[in-house]
Coordinates of C-alpha atoms in Angstrom, one line a residue:
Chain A
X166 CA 0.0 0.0 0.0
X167 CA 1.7 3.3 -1.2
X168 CA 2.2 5.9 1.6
X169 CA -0.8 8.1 -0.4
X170 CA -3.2 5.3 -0.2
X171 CA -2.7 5.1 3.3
X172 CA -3.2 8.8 4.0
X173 CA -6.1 9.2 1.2
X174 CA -9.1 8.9 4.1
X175 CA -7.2 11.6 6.5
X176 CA -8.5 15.4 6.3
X177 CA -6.0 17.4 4.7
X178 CA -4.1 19.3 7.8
X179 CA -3.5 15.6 9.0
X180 CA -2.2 14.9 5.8
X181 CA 0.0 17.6 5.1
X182 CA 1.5 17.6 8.9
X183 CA 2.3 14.0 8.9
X184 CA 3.7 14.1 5.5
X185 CA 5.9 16.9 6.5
X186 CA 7.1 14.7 9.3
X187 CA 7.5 11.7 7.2
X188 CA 9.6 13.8 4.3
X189 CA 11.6 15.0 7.5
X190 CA 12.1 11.3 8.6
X191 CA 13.5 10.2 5.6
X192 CA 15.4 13.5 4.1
X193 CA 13.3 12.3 1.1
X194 CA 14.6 9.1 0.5
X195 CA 11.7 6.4 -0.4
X196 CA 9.9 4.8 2.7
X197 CA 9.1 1.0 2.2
X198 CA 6.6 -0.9 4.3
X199 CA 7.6 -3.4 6.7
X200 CA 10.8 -4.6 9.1
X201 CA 9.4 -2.6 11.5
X202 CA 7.3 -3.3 14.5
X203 CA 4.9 -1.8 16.9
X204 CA 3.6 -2.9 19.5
X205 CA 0.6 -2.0 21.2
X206 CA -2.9 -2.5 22.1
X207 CA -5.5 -2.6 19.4
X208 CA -8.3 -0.9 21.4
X209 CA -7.5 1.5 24.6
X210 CA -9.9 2.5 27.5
X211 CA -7.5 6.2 27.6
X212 CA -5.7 7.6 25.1
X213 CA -3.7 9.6 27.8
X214 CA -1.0 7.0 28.5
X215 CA -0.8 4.7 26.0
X216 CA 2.1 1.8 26.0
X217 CA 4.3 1.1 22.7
X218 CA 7.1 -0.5 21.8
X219 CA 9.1 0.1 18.4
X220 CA 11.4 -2.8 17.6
X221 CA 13.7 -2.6 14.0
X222 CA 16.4 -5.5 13.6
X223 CA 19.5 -3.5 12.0
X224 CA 17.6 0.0 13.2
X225 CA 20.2 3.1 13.8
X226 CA 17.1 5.7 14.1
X227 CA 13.6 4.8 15.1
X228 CA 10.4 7.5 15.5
X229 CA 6.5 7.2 15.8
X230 CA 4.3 9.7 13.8
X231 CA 0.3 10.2 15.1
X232 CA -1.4 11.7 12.0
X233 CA -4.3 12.9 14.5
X234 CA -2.7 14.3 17.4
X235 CA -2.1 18.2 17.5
X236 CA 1.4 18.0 16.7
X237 CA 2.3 14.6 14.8
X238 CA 5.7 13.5 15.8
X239 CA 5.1 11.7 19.2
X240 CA 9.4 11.2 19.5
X241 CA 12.5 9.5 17.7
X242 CA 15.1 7.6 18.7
X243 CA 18.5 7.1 17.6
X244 CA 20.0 4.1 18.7
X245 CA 24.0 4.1 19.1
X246 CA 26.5 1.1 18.8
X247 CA 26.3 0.5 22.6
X248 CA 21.9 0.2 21.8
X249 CA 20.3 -2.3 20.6
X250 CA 16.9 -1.5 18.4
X251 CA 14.2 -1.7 20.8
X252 CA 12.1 1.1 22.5
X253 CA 9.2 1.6 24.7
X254 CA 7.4 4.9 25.9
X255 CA 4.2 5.7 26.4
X256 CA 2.3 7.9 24.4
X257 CA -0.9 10.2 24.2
X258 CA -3.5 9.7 21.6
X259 CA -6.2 12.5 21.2
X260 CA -8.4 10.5 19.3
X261 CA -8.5 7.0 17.2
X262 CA -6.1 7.0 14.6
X263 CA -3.7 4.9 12.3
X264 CA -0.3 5.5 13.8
X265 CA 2.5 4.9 11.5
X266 CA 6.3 3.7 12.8
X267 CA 9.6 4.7 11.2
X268 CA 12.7 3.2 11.0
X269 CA 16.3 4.0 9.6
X270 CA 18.0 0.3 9.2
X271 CA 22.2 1.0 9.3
X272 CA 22.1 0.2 5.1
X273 CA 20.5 3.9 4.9
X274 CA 17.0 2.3 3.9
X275 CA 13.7 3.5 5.6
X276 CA 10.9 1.6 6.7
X277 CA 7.2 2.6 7.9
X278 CA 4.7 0.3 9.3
X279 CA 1.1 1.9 10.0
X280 CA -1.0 0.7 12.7
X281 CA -4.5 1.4 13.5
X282 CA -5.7 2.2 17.0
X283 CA -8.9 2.6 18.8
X284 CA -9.3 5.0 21.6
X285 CA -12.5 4.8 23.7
X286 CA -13.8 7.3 25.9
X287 CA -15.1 7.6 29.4
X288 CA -18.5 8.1 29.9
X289 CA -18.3 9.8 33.0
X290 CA -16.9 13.5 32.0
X291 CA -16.4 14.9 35.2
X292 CA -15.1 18.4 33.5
X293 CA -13.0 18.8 37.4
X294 CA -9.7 20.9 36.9
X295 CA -7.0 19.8 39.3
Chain B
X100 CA 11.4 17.9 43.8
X101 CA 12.4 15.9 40.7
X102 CA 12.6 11.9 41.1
X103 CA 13.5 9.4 38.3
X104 CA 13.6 5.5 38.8
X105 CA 16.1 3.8 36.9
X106 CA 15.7 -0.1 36.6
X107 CA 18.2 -2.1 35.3
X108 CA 18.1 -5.7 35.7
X109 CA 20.9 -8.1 35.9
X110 CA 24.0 -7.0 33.7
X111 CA 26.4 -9.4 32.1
X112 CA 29.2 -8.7 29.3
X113 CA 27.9 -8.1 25.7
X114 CA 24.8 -9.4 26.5
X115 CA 21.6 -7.2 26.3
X116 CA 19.6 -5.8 29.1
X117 CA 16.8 -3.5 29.6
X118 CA 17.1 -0.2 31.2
X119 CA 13.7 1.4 32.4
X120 CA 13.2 4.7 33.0
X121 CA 10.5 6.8 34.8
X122 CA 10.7 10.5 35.2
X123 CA 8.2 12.4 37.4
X124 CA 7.7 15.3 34.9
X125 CA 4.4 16.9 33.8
X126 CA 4.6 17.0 30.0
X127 CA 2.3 19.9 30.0
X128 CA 1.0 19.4 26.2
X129 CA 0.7 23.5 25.5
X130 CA -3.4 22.7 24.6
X131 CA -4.5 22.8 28.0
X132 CA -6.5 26.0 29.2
X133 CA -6.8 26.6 32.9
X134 CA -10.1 28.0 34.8
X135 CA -9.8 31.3 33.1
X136 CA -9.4 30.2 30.1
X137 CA -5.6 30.9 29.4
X138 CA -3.6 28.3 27.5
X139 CA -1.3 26.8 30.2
X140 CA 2.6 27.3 28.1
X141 CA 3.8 23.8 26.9
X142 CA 6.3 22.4 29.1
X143 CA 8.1 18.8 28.2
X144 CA 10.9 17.3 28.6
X145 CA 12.8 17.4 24.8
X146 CA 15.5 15.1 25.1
X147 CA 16.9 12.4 26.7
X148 CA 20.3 11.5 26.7
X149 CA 22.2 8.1 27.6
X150 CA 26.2 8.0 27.7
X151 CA 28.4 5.4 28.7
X152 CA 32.2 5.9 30.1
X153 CA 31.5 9.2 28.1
X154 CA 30.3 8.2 25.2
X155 CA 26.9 8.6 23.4
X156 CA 24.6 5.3 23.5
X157 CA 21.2 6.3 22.9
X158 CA 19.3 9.5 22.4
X159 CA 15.7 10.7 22.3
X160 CA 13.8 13.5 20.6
X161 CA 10.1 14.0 23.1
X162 CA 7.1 16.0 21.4
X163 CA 4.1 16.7 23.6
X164 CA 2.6 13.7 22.4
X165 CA 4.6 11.6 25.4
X166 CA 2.2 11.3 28.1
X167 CA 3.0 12.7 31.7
X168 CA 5.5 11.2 33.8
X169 CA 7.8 9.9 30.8
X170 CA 8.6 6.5 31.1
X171 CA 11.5 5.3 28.4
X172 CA 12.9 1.8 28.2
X173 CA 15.6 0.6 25.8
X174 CA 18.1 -1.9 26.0
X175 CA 21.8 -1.4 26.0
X176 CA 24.6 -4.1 25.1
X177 CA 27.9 -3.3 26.8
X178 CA 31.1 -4.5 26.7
X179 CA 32.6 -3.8 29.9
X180 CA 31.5 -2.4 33.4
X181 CA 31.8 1.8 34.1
X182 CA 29.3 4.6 34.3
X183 CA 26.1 5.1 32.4
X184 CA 24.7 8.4 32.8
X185 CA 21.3 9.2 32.0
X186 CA 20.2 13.6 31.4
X187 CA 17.1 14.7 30.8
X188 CA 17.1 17.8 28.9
X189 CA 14.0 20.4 28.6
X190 CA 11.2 23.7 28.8
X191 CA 12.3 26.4 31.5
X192 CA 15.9 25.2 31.1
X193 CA 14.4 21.9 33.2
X194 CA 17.4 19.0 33.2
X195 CA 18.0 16.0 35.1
X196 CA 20.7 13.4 35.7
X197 CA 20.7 10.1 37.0
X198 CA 23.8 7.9 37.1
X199 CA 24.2 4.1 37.1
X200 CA 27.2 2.6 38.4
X201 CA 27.2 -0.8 35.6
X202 CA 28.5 -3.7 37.1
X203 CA 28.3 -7.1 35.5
X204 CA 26.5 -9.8 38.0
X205 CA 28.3 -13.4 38.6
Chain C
X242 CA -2.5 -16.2 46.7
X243 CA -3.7 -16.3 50.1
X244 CA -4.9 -12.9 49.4
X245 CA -7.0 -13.7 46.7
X246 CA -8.3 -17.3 48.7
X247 CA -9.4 -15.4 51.0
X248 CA -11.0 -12.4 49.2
X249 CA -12.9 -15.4 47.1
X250 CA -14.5 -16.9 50.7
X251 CA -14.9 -13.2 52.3
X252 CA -17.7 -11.9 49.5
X253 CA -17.6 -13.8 46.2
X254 CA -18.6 -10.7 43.9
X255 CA -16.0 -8.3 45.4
X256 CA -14.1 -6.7 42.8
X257 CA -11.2 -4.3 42.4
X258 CA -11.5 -2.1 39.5
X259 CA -7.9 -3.7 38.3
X260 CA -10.2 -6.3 37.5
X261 CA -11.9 -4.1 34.9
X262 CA -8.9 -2.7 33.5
X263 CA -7.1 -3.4 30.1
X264 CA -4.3 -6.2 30.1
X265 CA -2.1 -3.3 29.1
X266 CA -3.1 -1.2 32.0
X267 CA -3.1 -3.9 34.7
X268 CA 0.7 -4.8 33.4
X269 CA 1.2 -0.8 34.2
X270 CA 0.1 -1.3 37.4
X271 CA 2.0 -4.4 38.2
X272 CA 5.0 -3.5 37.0
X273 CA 7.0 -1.3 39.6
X274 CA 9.5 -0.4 37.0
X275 CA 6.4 1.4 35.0
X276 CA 3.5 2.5 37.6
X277 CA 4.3 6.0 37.6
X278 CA 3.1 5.9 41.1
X279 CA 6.2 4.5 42.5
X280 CA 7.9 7.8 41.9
X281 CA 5.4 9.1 44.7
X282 CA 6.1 5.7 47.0
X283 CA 9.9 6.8 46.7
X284 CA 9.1 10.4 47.3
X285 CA 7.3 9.4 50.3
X286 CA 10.3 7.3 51.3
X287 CA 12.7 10.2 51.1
X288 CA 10.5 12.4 52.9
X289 CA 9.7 9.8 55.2
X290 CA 13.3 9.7 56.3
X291 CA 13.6 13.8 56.2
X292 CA 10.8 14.7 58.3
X293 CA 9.3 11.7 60.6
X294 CA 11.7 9.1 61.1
X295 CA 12.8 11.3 64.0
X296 CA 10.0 10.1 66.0
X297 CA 8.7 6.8 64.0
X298 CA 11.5 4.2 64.0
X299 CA 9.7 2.0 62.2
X300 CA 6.9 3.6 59.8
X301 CA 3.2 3.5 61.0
X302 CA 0.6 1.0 59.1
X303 CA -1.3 3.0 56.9
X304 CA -4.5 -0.1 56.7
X305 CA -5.9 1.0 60.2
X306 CA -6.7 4.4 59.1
X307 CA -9.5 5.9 59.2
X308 CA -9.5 5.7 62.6
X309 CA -10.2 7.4 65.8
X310 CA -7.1 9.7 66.6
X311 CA -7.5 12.4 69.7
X312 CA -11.2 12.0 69.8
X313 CA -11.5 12.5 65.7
X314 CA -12.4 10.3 63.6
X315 CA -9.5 10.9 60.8
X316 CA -7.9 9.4 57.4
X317 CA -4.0 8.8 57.0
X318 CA -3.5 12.3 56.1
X319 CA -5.4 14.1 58.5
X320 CA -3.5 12.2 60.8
X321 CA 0.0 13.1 59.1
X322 CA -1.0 16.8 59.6
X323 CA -2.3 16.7 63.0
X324 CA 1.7 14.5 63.7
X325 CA 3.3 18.2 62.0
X326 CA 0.9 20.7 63.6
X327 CA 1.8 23.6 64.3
X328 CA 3.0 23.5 60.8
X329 CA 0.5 24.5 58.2
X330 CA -1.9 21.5 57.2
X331 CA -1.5 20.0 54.0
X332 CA -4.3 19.8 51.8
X333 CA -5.5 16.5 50.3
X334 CA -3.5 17.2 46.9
X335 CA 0.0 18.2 48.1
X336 CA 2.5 16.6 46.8
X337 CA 4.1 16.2 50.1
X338 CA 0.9 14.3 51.0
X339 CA 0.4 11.9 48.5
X340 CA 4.1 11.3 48.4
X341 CA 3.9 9.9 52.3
X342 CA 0.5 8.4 51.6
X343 CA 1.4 6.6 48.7
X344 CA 4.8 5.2 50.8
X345 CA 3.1 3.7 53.2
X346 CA 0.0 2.5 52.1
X347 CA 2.6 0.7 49.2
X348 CA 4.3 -1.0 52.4
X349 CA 1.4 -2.7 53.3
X350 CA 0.2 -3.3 49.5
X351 CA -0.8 -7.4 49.0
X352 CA -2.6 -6.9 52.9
X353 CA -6.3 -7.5 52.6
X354 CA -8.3 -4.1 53.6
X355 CA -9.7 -5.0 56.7
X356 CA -13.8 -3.9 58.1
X357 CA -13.6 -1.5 60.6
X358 CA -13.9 -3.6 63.7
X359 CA -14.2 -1.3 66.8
X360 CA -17.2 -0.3 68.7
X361 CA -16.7 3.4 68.7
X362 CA -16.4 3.6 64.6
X363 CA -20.2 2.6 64.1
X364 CA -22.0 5.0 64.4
X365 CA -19.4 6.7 62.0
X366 CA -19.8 3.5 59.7
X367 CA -23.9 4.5 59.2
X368 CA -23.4 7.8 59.0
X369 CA -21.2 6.7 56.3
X370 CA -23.2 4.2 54.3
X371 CA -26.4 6.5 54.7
X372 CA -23.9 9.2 52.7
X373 CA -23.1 6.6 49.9
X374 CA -26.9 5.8 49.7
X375 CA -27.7 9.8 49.8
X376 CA -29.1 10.9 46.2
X377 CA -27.2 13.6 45.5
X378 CA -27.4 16.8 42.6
X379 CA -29.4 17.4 39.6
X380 CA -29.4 13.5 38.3
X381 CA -30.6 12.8 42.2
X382 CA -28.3 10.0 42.1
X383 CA -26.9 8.5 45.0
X384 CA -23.7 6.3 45.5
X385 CA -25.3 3.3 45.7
X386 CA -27.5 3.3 42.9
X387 CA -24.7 3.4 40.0
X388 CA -22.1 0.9 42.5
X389 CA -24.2 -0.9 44.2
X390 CA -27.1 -1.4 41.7
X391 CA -25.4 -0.9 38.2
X392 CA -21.7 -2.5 39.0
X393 CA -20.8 -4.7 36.2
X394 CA -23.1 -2.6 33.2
X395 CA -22.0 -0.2 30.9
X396 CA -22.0 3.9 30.7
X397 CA -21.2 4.3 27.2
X398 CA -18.5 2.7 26.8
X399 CA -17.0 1.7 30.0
X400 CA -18.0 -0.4 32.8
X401 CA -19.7 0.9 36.2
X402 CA -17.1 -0.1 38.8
X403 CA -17.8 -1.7 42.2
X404 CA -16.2 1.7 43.1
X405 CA -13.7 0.4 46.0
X406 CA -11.2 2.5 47.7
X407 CA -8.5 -0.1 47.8
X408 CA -5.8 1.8 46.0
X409 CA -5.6 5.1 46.9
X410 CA -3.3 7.0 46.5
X411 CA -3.9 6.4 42.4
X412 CA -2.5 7.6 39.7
X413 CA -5.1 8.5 37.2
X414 CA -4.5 8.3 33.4
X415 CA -7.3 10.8 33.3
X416 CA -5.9 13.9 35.7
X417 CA -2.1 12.5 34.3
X418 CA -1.1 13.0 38.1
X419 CA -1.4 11.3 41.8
X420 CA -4.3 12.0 43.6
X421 CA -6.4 11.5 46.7
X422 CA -9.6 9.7 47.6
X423 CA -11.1 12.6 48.2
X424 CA -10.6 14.2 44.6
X425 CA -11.7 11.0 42.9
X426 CA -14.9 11.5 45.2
X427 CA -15.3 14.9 44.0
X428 CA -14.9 14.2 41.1
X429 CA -17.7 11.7 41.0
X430 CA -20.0 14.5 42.7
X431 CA -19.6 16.9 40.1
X432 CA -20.4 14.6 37.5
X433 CA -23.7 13.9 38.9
X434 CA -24.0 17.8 38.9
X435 CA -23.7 18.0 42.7
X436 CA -21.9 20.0 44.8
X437 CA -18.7 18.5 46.0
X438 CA -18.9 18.9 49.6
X439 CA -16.1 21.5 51.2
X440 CA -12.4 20.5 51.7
X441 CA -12.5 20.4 55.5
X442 CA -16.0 18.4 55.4
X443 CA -16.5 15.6 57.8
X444 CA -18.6 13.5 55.1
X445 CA -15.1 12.9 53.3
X446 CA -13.7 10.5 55.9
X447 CA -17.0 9.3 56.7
X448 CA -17.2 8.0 53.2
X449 CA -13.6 6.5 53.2
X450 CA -14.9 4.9 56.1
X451 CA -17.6 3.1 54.8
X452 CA -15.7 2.3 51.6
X453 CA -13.4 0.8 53.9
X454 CA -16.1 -1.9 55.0
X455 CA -17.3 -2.1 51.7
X456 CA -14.3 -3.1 50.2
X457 CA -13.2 -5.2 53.4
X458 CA -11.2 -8.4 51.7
X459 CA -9.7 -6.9 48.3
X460 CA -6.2 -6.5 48.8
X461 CA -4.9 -2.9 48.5
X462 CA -3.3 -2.2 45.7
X463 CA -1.5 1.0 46.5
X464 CA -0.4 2.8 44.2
X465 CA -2.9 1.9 42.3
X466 CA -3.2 3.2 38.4
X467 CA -6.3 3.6 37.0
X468 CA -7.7 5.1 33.5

């Protein structure tokens, strides 16, 4: 699935910042699908905390774009000869959304892998401030 | 009063191990408005920087989408024992450093 | 596994709102190395050694609380402040607060929450309940009827907890931040569209109270993480 396929149902803002932070990703060089891995839950209760891991064999950089969130590029890693490929954060999601990995592998090629999540919200807003 | 808990597990030469990180930091996302309305200013933690005996083993670039109280885990592969130092970097000139002593178990 | 033996013989439907809770969110929780909590419980520690280990060799148990202290029936913190009076009280929220809260209710974490046993609590404990069963606000809804009556259905699209008190201090996906019982109570009151009773209220500790004997055989589970 060509990278414009996969951004052809996203509003356009969405698709212009997460292209943007793709382009940045890979300085322009093409971004194949797979090798890369995320892991995380398909469907989650909060989207304020919300575990990943990104594993990459061969991986010297590694980041996570969210095409939905306010500002798209959750974080990057770059992983040094000491590292091995592996990372895991938590992250905030502000809505159900197809989050797409990225990945540098040490032969210069880059690698994306999008994965859809599902966010649910709590019925009980209680609209408190702290 | 800034904490971090660093976990490390068991370390043995060349072999990989986990290091797990938790930083008590708000992450204030820069959306939020408080009572009156006013945007609360965005303040994150930017990077995070890992060294060891000096030199640069892993780095992170933090956006407001990392939820509050940053937890980071990545695994490391060393060849002998020495110092791993861990510095958070960020907003309002915050920064933080934690360091490991890395000594290999039996 | 005692724990849970003997939360199974105690009252068969008890349940903890971990229970409820995501595999991804209960591994949060269970995992020291990730329950952002524990940066409170290690706070609470340092503080701990700072400020009362002057006078407490050993730290206090945290599970007998509420309790009757100087004639007043009071919760862990109320206690705290009445130990550091003269200095200024700290309120529910301070960070100093949920810090030592979170510390030692964490020592005593795997314990089963016991009911409160002794003579002079009961009137306390029905004043208590006959809060929780209290309709309350614009929706006139009391405690009871959503825990009690509608525990295990849906709201939209999450469950109705039991709505035990077996955790606290948690850390809440929801405020991104530690906080008390008495702010997650609060917080229930206002989204019923009443009017969260005032800080200094009596009715808070006679709720933790009966939530205390309501939730008498779950283990606590401090610092507990919930969404």
């Amino acid at each position: 699935m060509k990278r414009r396929d996969l951004f052809a149902l996203l509003p356009l803002p969405a698709l212009a910042q997460s292209d943007e932070a793709l382009q940045r990703f890979s300085g322009g060089r093409p971004l194949r699908e797979g090798r890369v891995q995320l892991e995380v839950a398909p469907l989650v209760e909060n989207g304020n905390a919300v575990p990943v891991t990104l594993r990459c064999e061969g991986a010297v950089r590694l980041a996570l774009v969210a095409p939905q969130n306010p500002v798209v590029e959750l974080a990057s890693f770059r992983i040094g000869p000491f590292a091995r490929p592996e990372v895991s954060t938590r992250i905030r999601m502000a809505t159900s959304q197809t989050l797409v990995t990225l990945a540098e592998t040490v032969d210069g090629q880059c690698w994306q892998q999008p994965v859809r999540v599902l966010v649910t919200l709590a019925a009980c807003i209680e609209g408190e401030s702290p | 009063m800034t904490r971090a808990i660093v976990n490390i597990g068991p370390v043995r030469a060349n072999q990989a191990f986990e290091v797990r990180t938790l930083l008590q930091h708000p992450m204030e996302n820069g959306q939020r408005s408080d009572e009156n309305g006013k945007r609360i200013p965005r303040r994150i933690v930017t990077e995070v920087e890992v060294r060891f005996e000096g030199e640069l083993a892993w780095s992170a670039m933090l956006g407001p989408g990392i939820a509050a109280n940053p937890y980071l885990a990545f695994w490391l592969s060393l060849p002998s024992e020495g110092e791993l130092l861990i510095d958070w970097r960020g907003d309002e000139g915050f920064s933080h450093r934690e360091r490991v002593a890395i000594r290999f178990a039996p | 596994m005692t724990a849970w033996l003997l939360m199974l013989a105690l009252a068969a439907p008890l349940r903890s709102g971990l229970e409820d809770m995501s595999p991804a969110l209960q591994a949060l929780q269970r995992d020291d190395s990730q329950n952002p909590g524990m940066l409170w419980v290690r706070q609470g520690e340092h503080l701990f050694g700072a400020q009362c280990q002057r006078c407490h060799a050993q730290p206090p148990s945290a599970k007998r609380f509420p309790a009757l202290s100087e004639g007043k029936l009071m919760n862990l913190g109320q206690r705290i402040n009445a130990c550091r009076a003269p200095a200024p009280a700290w309120g529910s929220e301070a960070p100093e607060l949920l810090a030592l809260t979170a510390f030692l209710g964490h020592r005593e974490r795997g314990q089963l929450v016991e009911a409160p046993k002794d003579a002079a609590l009961q009137a306390d404990l029905r004043e208590g309940e006959r809060l929780f069963r209290q309709p309350m606000g614009q929706l006139g809804l009391s405690c009871a009827q959503c825990h009690d009556g509608q525990a295990g259905r849906r709201l939209g699209g999450s469950v109705i907890l039991q709505g035990h008190a077996n955790g606290y201090p948690v850390y809440r996906l929801a405020w991104q931040d530690m906080g008390s019982l008495q702010r997650r109570l609060r917080g229930c009151m206002t989204g019923v569209r009443a009017e969260p009773f005032a800080a200094d209220d009596p009715a808070w500790t006679l709720l933790e109270l009966y939530l205390k004997q309501r939730g008498a055989g779950l283990p606590i589970e401090v610092p507990a993480v919930r969404p």
